[in-house]
Tab-separated table of C-alpha atoms in Angstrom:
chain	number	residue	atom	x	y	z
A	193	UNK	CA	112.042	116.282	106.906
A	194	UNK	CA	109.754	116.805	109.868
A	195	UNK	CA	110.371	113.218	110.870
A	196	UNK	CA	114.007	113.956	111.503
A	197	UNK	CA	113.025	116.946	113.583
A	198	UNK	CA	110.885	114.727	115.743
A	199	UNK	CA	113.644	112.189	115.950
A	200	UNK	CA	116.152	114.771	117.131
A	201	UNK	CA	113.645	116.043	119.657
A	202	UNK	CA	113.727	112.669	121.401
A	203	UNK	CA	116.075	112.332	124.318
A	204	UNK	CA	117.913	109.203	123.321
A	205	UNK	CA	120.440	110.992	121.150
A	206	UNK	CA	120.821	114.009	123.383
A	207	UNK	CA	121.781	111.642	126.175
A	208	UNK	CA	124.203	109.827	124.012
A	209	UNK	CA	125.826	113.007	122.743
A	210	UNK	CA	128.714	114.584	124.547
A	211	UNK	CA	126.387	116.895	126.518
A	212	UNK	CA	126.676	116.302	130.275
A	213	UNK	CA	124.206	113.686	131.281
A	214	UNK	CA	122.684	115.520	134.216
A	215	UNK	CA	121.860	118.535	132.096
A	216	UNK	CA	120.196	116.638	129.336
A	217	UNK	CA	118.232	114.749	131.958
A	218	UNK	CA	116.929	118.015	133.333
A	219	UNK	CA	116.072	119.239	129.850
A	220	UNK	CA	114.166	116.106	129.194
A	221	UNK	CA	112.407	116.482	132.486
A	222	UNK	CA	111.217	119.995	131.693
A	223	UNK	CA	109.949	118.783	128.344
A	224	UNK	CA	108.089	116.023	130.117
A	225	UNK	CA	106.546	118.372	132.648
A	226	UNK	CA	105.025	120.527	129.968
A	227	UNK	CA	103.449	117.384	128.607
A	228	UNK	CA	102.047	116.461	131.964
A	229	UNK	CA	100.202	119.735	132.277
A	230	UNK	CA	98.010	118.808	129.377
A	231	UNK	CA	94.645	117.668	130.656
A	232	UNK	CA	94.690	114.606	128.462
A	233	UNK	CA	98.292	113.762	127.687
A	234	UNK	CA	98.322	111.626	124.587
A	235	UNK	CA	102.044	111.382	124.212
A	236	UNK	CA	102.231	110.897	120.511
A	237	UNK	CA	99.878	113.683	119.521
A	238	UNK	CA	101.290	116.208	121.923
A	239	UNK	CA	104.712	115.467	120.576
A	240	UNK	CA	103.501	116.057	117.062
A	241	UNK	CA	101.971	119.371	118.086
A	242	UNK	CA	105.324	120.561	119.308
A	243	UNK	CA	107.572	119.420	116.520
A	244	UNK	CA	105.562	118.621	113.455
A	245	UNK	CA	104.407	122.116	112.766
A	246	UNK	CA	103.986	121.967	108.951
A	247	UNK	CA	100.281	121.566	108.295
A	248	UNK	CA	101.082	119.734	105.059
A	249	UNK	CA	102.049	116.770	107.184
A	250	UNK	CA	98.532	116.527	108.573
A	251	UNK	CA	97.045	116.768	105.110
A	252	UNK	CA	99.332	114.280	103.400
A	253	UNK	CA	98.808	111.455	105.838
A	254	UNK	CA	99.521	110.634	109.419
A	255	UNK	CA	101.542	107.548	108.669
A	256	UNK	CA	105.021	107.313	110.112
A	257	UNK	CA	107.779	106.040	107.787
A	258	UNK	CA	107.622	102.684	109.560
A	259	UNK	CA	103.864	102.372	109.034
A	260	UNK	CA	104.420	103.233	105.384
A	261	UNK	CA	107.009	100.505	105.049
A	262	UNK	CA	104.718	97.990	106.757
A	263	UNK	CA	101.972	98.886	104.281
A	264	UNK	CA	104.300	98.542	101.296
A	265	UNK	CA	105.657	95.302	102.723
A	266	UNK	CA	102.177	93.747	102.895
A	267	UNK	CA	101.215	95.164	99.481
A	268	UNK	CA	104.325	93.625	97.989
A	269	UNK	CA	103.657	90.290	99.693
A	270	UNK	CA	100.124	90.075	98.284
A	271	UNK	CA	100.576	91.602	94.837
A	272	UNK	CA	101.280	89.223	91.937
A	273	UNK	CA	103.264	91.941	90.124
A	274	UNK	CA	106.317	93.934	91.244
A	275	UNK	CA	105.165	97.224	92.804
A	276	UNK	CA	107.064	100.516	92.422
A	277	UNK	CA	110.273	100.494	94.474
A	278	UNK	CA	110.255	102.514	97.701
A	279	UNK	CA	113.979	103.178	97.729
A	280	UNK	CA	113.826	106.585	99.432
A	281	UNK	CA	111.620	105.303	102.232
A	282	UNK	CA	113.842	102.273	102.625
A	283	UNK	CA	117.005	104.379	102.693
A	284	UNK	CA	115.593	106.696	105.352
A	285	UNK	CA	114.594	103.748	107.539
A	286	UNK	CA	117.952	102.044	107.108
A	287	UNK	CA	119.572	105.299	108.100
A	288	UNK	CA	117.317	105.469	111.120
A	289	UNK	CA	118.236	101.906	112.120
A	290	UNK	CA	121.908	102.841	111.875
A	291	UNK	CA	121.494	105.952	114.039
A	292	UNK	CA	119.510	104.062	116.681
A	293	UNK	CA	122.163	101.337	116.793
A	294	UNK	CA	124.908	103.933	117.181
A	295	UNK	CA	123.006	105.645	119.982
A	296	UNK	CA	122.654	102.297	121.741
A	297	UNK	CA	126.390	101.638	121.389
A	298	UNK	CA	127.174	105.003	122.946
A	299	UNK	CA	124.736	104.490	125.814
A	300	UNK	CA	126.183	101.071	126.473
A	301	UNK	CA	129.684	102.501	126.623
A	302	UNK	CA	128.732	104.624	129.595
A	303	UNK	CA	129.903	102.984	132.826
A	304	UNK	CA	126.958	103.971	135.039
A	305	UNK	CA	123.956	102.606	133.208
A	306	UNK	CA	120.957	102.449	135.489
A	307	UNK	CA	118.192	99.865	135.369
A	308	UNK	CA	116.090	102.398	133.510
A	309	UNK	CA	118.759	102.776	130.855
A	310	UNK	CA	119.039	99.016	130.499
A	311	UNK	CA	115.351	98.769	129.768
A	312	UNK	CA	115.529	101.624	127.288
A	313	UNK	CA	118.438	100.028	125.480
A	314	UNK	CA	116.572	96.736	125.414
A	315	UNK	CA	113.448	98.380	123.980
A	316	UNK	CA	115.363	100.355	121.355
A	317	UNK	CA	117.202	97.208	120.286
A	318	UNK	CA	113.987	95.213	120.146
A	319	UNK	CA	112.514	97.803	117.844
A	320	UNK	CA	115.610	97.838	115.647
A	321	UNK	CA	115.254	94.059	115.254
A	322	UNK	CA	111.565	94.404	114.390
A	323	UNK	CA	112.292	96.980	111.726
A	324	UNK	CA	115.187	94.949	110.346
A	325	UNK	CA	112.889	91.954	110.024
A	326	UNK	CA	110.376	93.964	108.006
A	327	UNK	CA	113.049	95.520	105.784
A	328	UNK	CA	114.555	92.105	105.124
A	329	UNK	CA	111.234	90.467	104.356
A	330	UNK	CA	110.273	93.340	102.041
A	331	UNK	CA	113.520	93.178	100.076
A	332	UNK	CA	113.376	89.385	99.851
A	333	UNK	CA	109.808	89.504	98.556
A	334	UNK	CA	110.923	91.770	95.727
A	335	UNK	CA	113.941	89.580	95.100
A	336	UNK	CA	111.703	86.539	94.742
A	337	UNK	CA	109.576	88.297	92.119
A	338	UNK	CA	112.594	89.693	90.317
A	339	UNK	CA	114.126	86.251	89.966
A	340	UNK	CA	110.804	84.784	88.907
A	341	UNK	CA	110.195	87.407	86.207
A	342	UNK	CA	113.867	88.129	85.394
A	343	UNK	CA	113.601	87.415	81.684
A	344	UNK	CA	110.346	89.321	81.331
A	345	UNK	CA	111.829	92.310	83.176
A	346	UNK	CA	114.733	92.502	80.751
A	347	UNK	CA	112.361	92.647	77.781
A	348	UNK	CA	109.857	95.088	79.305
A	349	UNK	CA	110.860	98.766	79.754
A	350	UNK	CA	107.723	99.603	81.788
A	351	UNK	CA	108.454	97.163	84.596
A	352	UNK	CA	112.046	98.440	84.706
A	353	UNK	CA	110.756	101.848	85.822
A	354	UNK	CA	109.382	100.163	88.939
A	355	UNK	CA	112.620	98.625	90.164
A	356	UNK	CA	115.881	100.019	91.512
A	357	UNK	CA	119.191	99.952	89.633
A	358	UNK	CA	120.484	97.207	91.900
A	359	UNK	CA	117.359	95.139	91.311
A	360	UNK	CA	117.658	95.626	87.565
A	361	UNK	CA	121.291	94.521	87.638
A	362	UNK	CA	120.257	91.408	89.577
A	363	UNK	CA	117.466	90.651	87.098
A	364	UNK	CA	119.905	91.004	84.215
A	365	UNK	CA	122.462	88.652	85.777
A	366	UNK	CA	119.779	86.150	86.722
A	367	UNK	CA	118.242	86.188	83.225
A	368	UNK	CA	121.660	85.713	81.631
A	369	UNK	CA	122.570	82.817	83.881
A	370	UNK	CA	119.314	80.943	83.334
A	371	UNK	CA	119.488	81.629	79.586
A	372	UNK	CA	122.950	80.139	79.411
A	373	UNK	CA	121.949	77.214	81.565
A	374	UNK	CA	118.932	76.376	79.403
A	375	UNK	CA	120.965	76.851	76.259
A	376	UNK	CA	123.779	74.523	77.229
A	377	UNK	CA	121.640	71.889	78.925
A	378	UNK	CA	118.775	71.593	76.413
A	379	UNK	CA	118.128	74.266	73.829
A	380	UNK	CA	121.330	73.961	71.810
A	381	UNK	CA	120.444	70.387	70.846
A	382	UNK	CA	116.957	71.279	69.605
A	383	UNK	CA	116.056	72.193	66.015
A	384	UNK	CA	116.550	75.875	65.198
A	385	UNK	CA	112.805	76.701	65.300
A	386	UNK	CA	112.469	75.457	68.885
A	387	UNK	CA	115.761	76.565	70.374
A	388	UNK	CA	114.776	79.956	71.797
A	389	UNK	CA	113.060	80.732	75.071
A	390	UNK	CA	110.870	83.374	73.469
A	391	UNK	CA	109.565	81.052	70.746
A	392	UNK	CA	105.793	81.141	70.615
A	393	UNK	CA	104.651	77.780	69.348
A	394	UNK	CA	100.887	77.629	68.847
A	395	UNK	CA	98.794	75.921	71.544
A	396	UNK	CA	101.630	76.310	74.024
A	397	UNK	CA	101.812	78.788	76.906
A	398	UNK	CA	104.720	81.247	76.639
A	399	UNK	CA	107.908	80.095	78.338
A	400	UNK	CA	108.798	83.505	79.763
A	401	UNK	CA	107.020	83.941	83.107
A	402	UNK	CA	104.938	87.104	83.328
A	403	UNK	CA	103.056	88.610	86.269
A	404	UNK	CA	99.430	87.439	86.228
A	405	UNK	CA	97.239	90.461	86.925
A	406	UNK	CA	94.009	88.481	87.094
A	407	UNK	CA	95.018	86.973	90.446
A	408	UNK	CA	92.420	88.018	93.050
A	409	UNK	CA	93.653	90.055	96.021
A	410	UNK	CA	92.007	91.263	99.230
A	411	UNK	CA	91.683	95.035	99.135
A	412	UNK	CA	91.187	97.280	102.179
A	413	UNK	CA	90.141	100.857	101.352
A	414	UNK	CA	92.081	103.512	103.270
A	415	UNK	CA	90.079	106.485	102.001
A	416	UNK	CA	87.085	107.084	99.820
A	417	UNK	CA	87.926	106.175	96.258
A	418	UNK	CA	86.479	104.915	93.006
A	419	UNK	CA	85.054	104.178	90.544
A	420	UNK	CA	86.589	100.770	90.005
A	421	UNK	CA	86.061	98.710	86.873
A	422	UNK	CA	86.140	94.952	86.801
A	423	UNK	CA	87.103	92.668	83.935
A	424	UNK	CA	83.579	91.262	83.660
A	425	UNK	CA	82.284	94.726	82.723
A	426	UNK	CA	80.714	95.575	86.058
A	427	UNK	CA	81.975	98.453	88.175
A	428	UNK	CA	81.828	99.843	91.677
A	429	UNK	CA	81.047	103.542	92.093
A	430	UNK	CA	82.989	104.129	95.237
A	431	UNK	CA	84.629	102.455	98.181
A	432	UNK	CA	84.374	103.971	101.634
A	433	UNK	CA	87.247	103.744	104.135
A	434	UNK	CA	87.355	100.306	105.717
A	435	UNK	CA	85.653	98.640	102.740
A	436	UNK	CA	87.023	95.134	102.239
A	437	UNK	CA	86.746	93.242	99.028
A	438	UNK	CA	88.243	90.457	96.969
A	439	UNK	CA	88.951	91.553	93.381
A	440	UNK	CA	91.377	90.905	90.524
A	441	UNK	CA	94.710	92.645	91.014
A	442	UNK	CA	94.287	94.455	87.688
A	443	UNK	CA	91.244	96.315	89.063
A	444	UNK	CA	93.009	97.335	92.276
A	445	UNK	CA	96.348	98.317	90.748
A	446	UNK	CA	95.706	102.015	90.078
A	447	UNK	CA	94.153	102.556	93.522
A	448	UNK	CA	97.039	100.745	95.140
A	449	UNK	CA	99.660	102.896	93.422
A	450	UNK	CA	97.795	106.029	94.558
A	451	UNK	CA	97.735	104.741	98.147
A	452	UNK	CA	93.918	104.728	98.261
A	453	UNK	CA	93.856	101.068	99.233
A	454	UNK	CA	96.155	98.531	100.816
A	455	UNK	CA	96.333	94.795	100.275
A	456	UNK	CA	95.564	92.646	103.318
B	210	UNK	CA	129.395	87.264	105.225
B	211	UNK	CA	126.766	84.761	106.263
B	212	UNK	CA	124.613	87.725	107.238
B	213	UNK	CA	124.878	89.196	103.721
B	214	UNK	CA	123.914	85.921	102.143
B	215	UNK	CA	120.783	85.743	104.226
B	216	UNK	CA	119.673	89.139	102.957
B	217	UNK	CA	120.329	88.153	99.362
B	218	UNK	CA	118.135	85.061	99.467
B	219	UNK	CA	114.705	85.451	97.990
B	220	UNK	CA	111.563	84.801	100.000
B	221	UNK	CA	111.154	81.140	101.079
B	222	UNK	CA	108.429	79.270	99.125
B	223	UNK	CA	106.200	78.824	102.184
B	224	UNK	CA	105.780	82.600	102.454
B	225	UNK	CA	105.206	83.337	98.778
B	226	UNK	CA	101.448	82.963	98.624
B	227	UNK	CA	100.378	84.131	102.046
B	228	UNK	CA	101.536	85.754	105.260
B	229	UNK	CA	101.796	83.938	108.568
B	230	UNK	CA	99.740	84.661	111.708
B	231	UNK	CA	102.991	85.631	113.446
B	232	UNK	CA	103.652	88.282	110.824
B	233	UNK	CA	100.129	89.620	111.326
B	234	UNK	CA	100.781	89.768	115.064
B	235	UNK	CA	103.944	91.727	114.388
B	236	UNK	CA	101.958	94.266	112.374
B	237	UNK	CA	99.153	94.502	114.926
B	238	UNK	CA	101.662	94.970	117.747
B	239	UNK	CA	102.593	98.339	116.303
B	240	UNK	CA	99.254	99.739	117.522
B	241	UNK	CA	99.244	101.776	120.702
B	242	UNK	CA	97.872	100.582	124.009
B	243	UNK	CA	97.541	102.064	127.486
B	244	UNK	CA	99.684	100.786	130.301
B	245	UNK	CA	100.335	101.569	133.943
B	246	UNK	CA	104.129	101.556	134.132
B	247	UNK	CA	105.928	100.168	137.150
B	248	UNK	CA	109.210	101.801	136.155
B	249	UNK	CA	110.051	105.370	135.220
B	250	UNK	CA	111.441	106.185	131.810
B	251	UNK	CA	112.051	109.503	130.118
B	252	UNK	CA	110.559	110.305	126.791
B	253	UNK	CA	112.593	108.306	124.296
B	254	UNK	CA	112.890	108.489	120.522
B	255	UNK	CA	112.074	105.270	118.741
B	256	UNK	CA	111.912	104.611	115.016
B	257	UNK	CA	108.126	104.507	115.177
B	258	UNK	CA	107.827	107.669	117.287
B	259	UNK	CA	108.686	109.174	120.651
B	260	UNK	CA	107.169	107.376	123.633
B	261	UNK	CA	107.069	108.259	127.290
B	262	UNK	CA	107.642	109.639	129.758
B	263	UNK	CA	106.700	106.694	131.923
B	264	UNK	CA	105.845	107.860	135.446
B	265	UNK	CA	104.269	105.326	137.765
B	266	UNK	CA	101.376	105.314	138.483
B	267	UNK	CA	100.350	107.534	135.541
B	268	UNK	CA	98.995	105.852	132.461
B	269	UNK	CA	100.998	106.023	129.254
B	270	UNK	CA	100.405	105.002	125.647
B	271	UNK	CA	103.023	102.831	123.990
B	272	UNK	CA	103.057	100.252	121.171
B	273	UNK	CA	101.743	96.810	122.072
B	274	UNK	CA	105.111	95.136	121.392
B	275	UNK	CA	106.717	97.442	123.927
B	276	UNK	CA	103.959	96.822	126.466
B	277	UNK	CA	104.355	93.058	126.019
B	278	UNK	CA	108.091	93.395	126.484
B	279	UNK	CA	107.705	95.368	129.713
B	280	UNK	CA	104.919	93.095	130.932
B	281	UNK	CA	107.111	90.017	130.545
B	282	UNK	CA	109.657	91.752	132.758
B	283	UNK	CA	106.884	92.692	135.223
B	284	UNK	CA	107.484	96.370	134.584
B	285	UNK	CA	103.930	97.358	133.683
B	286	UNK	CA	100.260	96.493	133.827
B	287	UNK	CA	98.411	96.456	130.533
B	288	UNK	CA	95.007	98.108	130.317
B	289	UNK	CA	92.714	96.110	128.072
B	290	UNK	CA	91.400	98.006	125.012
B	291	UNK	CA	87.768	99.135	125.334
B	292	UNK	CA	86.533	96.249	123.204
B	293	UNK	CA	88.388	93.482	125.050
B	294	UNK	CA	85.791	92.692	127.699
B	295	UNK	CA	83.026	90.145	128.115
B	296	UNK	CA	80.193	92.659	127.747
B	297	UNK	CA	81.324	94.096	124.403
B	298	UNK	CA	82.262	90.758	122.875
B	299	UNK	CA	79.080	89.066	124.105
B	300	UNK	CA	77.054	91.817	122.403
B	301	UNK	CA	78.954	91.184	119.161
B	302	UNK	CA	78.367	87.452	119.524
B	303	UNK	CA	74.619	88.048	119.909
B	304	UNK	CA	74.652	90.199	116.780
B	305	UNK	CA	76.615	87.545	114.974
B	306	UNK	CA	74.034	84.865	115.662
B	307	UNK	CA	70.937	86.986	115.013
B	308	UNK	CA	71.954	89.143	112.040
B	309	UNK	CA	73.217	88.218	108.599
B	310	UNK	CA	76.321	90.409	108.161
B	311	UNK	CA	79.540	90.316	110.141
B	312	UNK	CA	79.465	92.410	113.318
B	313	UNK	CA	81.835	95.349	113.635
B	314	UNK	CA	85.083	94.533	115.385
B	315	UNK	CA	88.530	96.150	115.248
B	316	UNK	CA	90.303	95.029	112.051
B	317	UNK	CA	93.066	93.294	114.007
B	318	UNK	CA	91.024	92.168	117.028
B	319	UNK	CA	92.079	88.563	116.661
B	320	UNK	CA	95.834	89.241	116.691
B	321	UNK	CA	95.642	91.805	119.480
B	322	UNK	CA	93.428	89.725	121.749
B	323	UNK	CA	95.699	86.720	121.319
B	324	UNK	CA	98.859	88.684	122.108
B	325	UNK	CA	97.293	90.349	125.150
B	326	UNK	CA	95.624	87.239	126.547
B	327	UNK	CA	98.889	85.335	126.147
B	328	UNK	CA	101.002	87.668	128.245
B	329	UNK	CA	98.643	89.799	130.321
B	330	UNK	CA	95.720	87.589	131.306
B	331	UNK	CA	96.220	88.702	134.917
B	332	UNK	CA	95.618	92.349	133.904
B	333	UNK	CA	92.470	91.614	131.940
B	334	UNK	CA	89.310	91.071	133.984
B	335	UNK	CA	87.507	87.773	133.220
B	336	UNK	CA	90.256	86.647	130.850
B	337	UNK	CA	88.949	83.074	130.818
B	338	UNK	CA	85.418	84.138	129.957
B	339	UNK	CA	86.777	86.480	127.257
B	340	UNK	CA	88.685	83.581	125.726
B	341	UNK	CA	85.587	81.459	125.491
B	342	UNK	CA	83.411	84.262	124.070
B	343	UNK	CA	86.127	85.061	121.517
B	344	UNK	CA	86.225	81.427	120.494
B	345	UNK	CA	82.443	81.327	119.961
B	346	UNK	CA	82.620	84.615	118.094
B	347	UNK	CA	85.316	83.338	115.748
B	348	UNK	CA	83.402	80.138	115.088
B	349	UNK	CA	80.177	82.001	114.330
B	350	UNK	CA	82.047	84.236	111.897
B	351	UNK	CA	83.834	81.310	110.255
B	352	UNK	CA	80.508	79.618	109.620
B	353	UNK	CA	79.248	82.819	108.001
B	354	UNK	CA	82.255	83.206	105.771
B	355	UNK	CA	81.789	79.632	104.534
B	356	UNK	CA	78.145	80.378	103.732
B	357	UNK	CA	79.190	83.611	102.032
B	358	UNK	CA	81.400	81.667	99.667
B	359	UNK	CA	78.266	80.651	97.760
B	360	UNK	CA	77.938	84.251	96.542
B	361	UNK	CA	81.473	84.392	95.200
B	362	UNK	CA	81.650	85.498	91.588
B	363	UNK	CA	84.416	86.330	89.137
B	364	UNK	CA	84.189	90.124	89.432
B	365	UNK	CA	84.228	91.484	92.935
B	366	UNK	CA	83.335	90.035	96.303
B	367	UNK	CA	82.743	92.484	99.106
B	368	UNK	CA	83.223	91.393	102.716
B	369	UNK	CA	82.123	94.183	105.093
B	370	UNK	CA	83.708	93.961	108.567
B	371	UNK	CA	85.806	90.943	107.684
B	372	UNK	CA	88.971	91.003	109.792
B	373	UNK	CA	92.665	90.646	109.086
B	374	UNK	CA	93.168	87.175	110.565
B	375	UNK	CA	89.950	85.886	108.997
B	376	UNK	CA	91.052	87.095	105.581
B	377	UNK	CA	94.320	85.274	106.027
B	378	UNK	CA	92.543	82.055	106.995
B	379	UNK	CA	90.246	81.952	103.977
B	380	UNK	CA	92.717	83.452	101.508
B	381	UNK	CA	93.973	80.329	99.722
B	382	UNK	CA	90.472	78.925	99.247
B	383	UNK	CA	88.776	82.187	98.236
B	384	UNK	CA	91.547	83.257	95.877
B	385	UNK	CA	91.643	79.919	94.135
B	386	UNK	CA	87.866	79.713	93.872
B	387	UNK	CA	87.704	83.113	92.229
B	388	UNK	CA	90.529	82.238	89.862
B	389	UNK	CA	88.635	79.113	88.775
B	390	UNK	CA	85.445	81.115	88.243
B	391	UNK	CA	87.393	83.600	86.111
B	392	UNK	CA	88.738	80.764	84.025
B	393	UNK	CA	85.291	79.248	83.556
B	394	UNK	CA	83.879	82.592	82.406
B	395	UNK	CA	86.802	83.132	80.054
B	396	UNK	CA	86.368	79.716	78.490
B	397	UNK	CA	82.584	79.999	78.145
B	398	UNK	CA	83.136	83.408	76.524
B	399	UNK	CA	85.532	81.942	74.008
B	400	UNK	CA	83.250	79.198	72.740
């Protein structure tokens, strides 16, 4: 992945590797100089020019993996339903966290750390903590929904395609435990016709919690998209980037899964 | 062990319906900002990208969280974004009070201005005046969003130029109002 290429191009690891420090410093310095010659050195872009050669990257999107995760994190926080799992993205970021932490450990082990190195280590660690916070909050948000809808998940094959194997296993255990608990504490003493959680007595709401897709969400358009249809029969021809609107989740769902919009 | 258990806990109830302003600040702090570094640092690979080199007194672009971190250690001066000055904000405030729609501001202006004014008010010219204009601006916009609520319907409610923090403030009320309208329509349709 081009991201890894960019990552390797950074100097943190090359310093931490067994290569003599002075040499890698000089290498880094030459790389820096070439940057400085640019009339308008925008560090990030110039770096991309050098390493991220594949044009497909430009076309796809310019989001970094971290920005992607932040978007999915917020989407997940605002969506009433469980969104498709981002296990690959999550795995690559966890891997990245691990490599950064290892690099920091190596740098720390060196006896002659300068003030500059201290600040670098501090910044890298701060970022690792930031990313960990987001990863944790994202996973916990999904966990909350999985526990809430556990029984529904086990009876619905479609929603199971959106969750990871580990999440499915957790849903299954959670559903079993609550089933048993309800059975032994209440249901077993009720008449046969009322002793199941999936009974559907008339005039009563179902007892198995399902995601409510009519919940309104705030949508922020990332690119031009549409048309969008609303439950009341009206529709919107197109949304331009930056368009902000409150609409039922059901209407935004398809756009959200395509990445045309984000929830804010 | 205790660490693992923390990860396995589901989201606390207080965070289930909305996000907190602090979380929004965390997101906004990923945006890049210009600084004048007071220390040198080679180009370094971070998870969010490669930043640097820092060479005083040359300007560099780094994420806001990093700038805040360095600023707190007195290792950089922060250069205010082009919109964070009295002139620009006063113009928006004038628009806000004379025109009907919301004026155009950066989507996360509220978070970013708070973070920057908190730690770098000495780098931002007229910080006090900016604070007071921002306050008036926010109040003018809040008043508008309350008026706008009258147009809320069950289908779709568009809010051009509404900003991240403002959305978060009105979320519980707007979402619930729309849900009630939906219910009313559903029930009137049934009878």
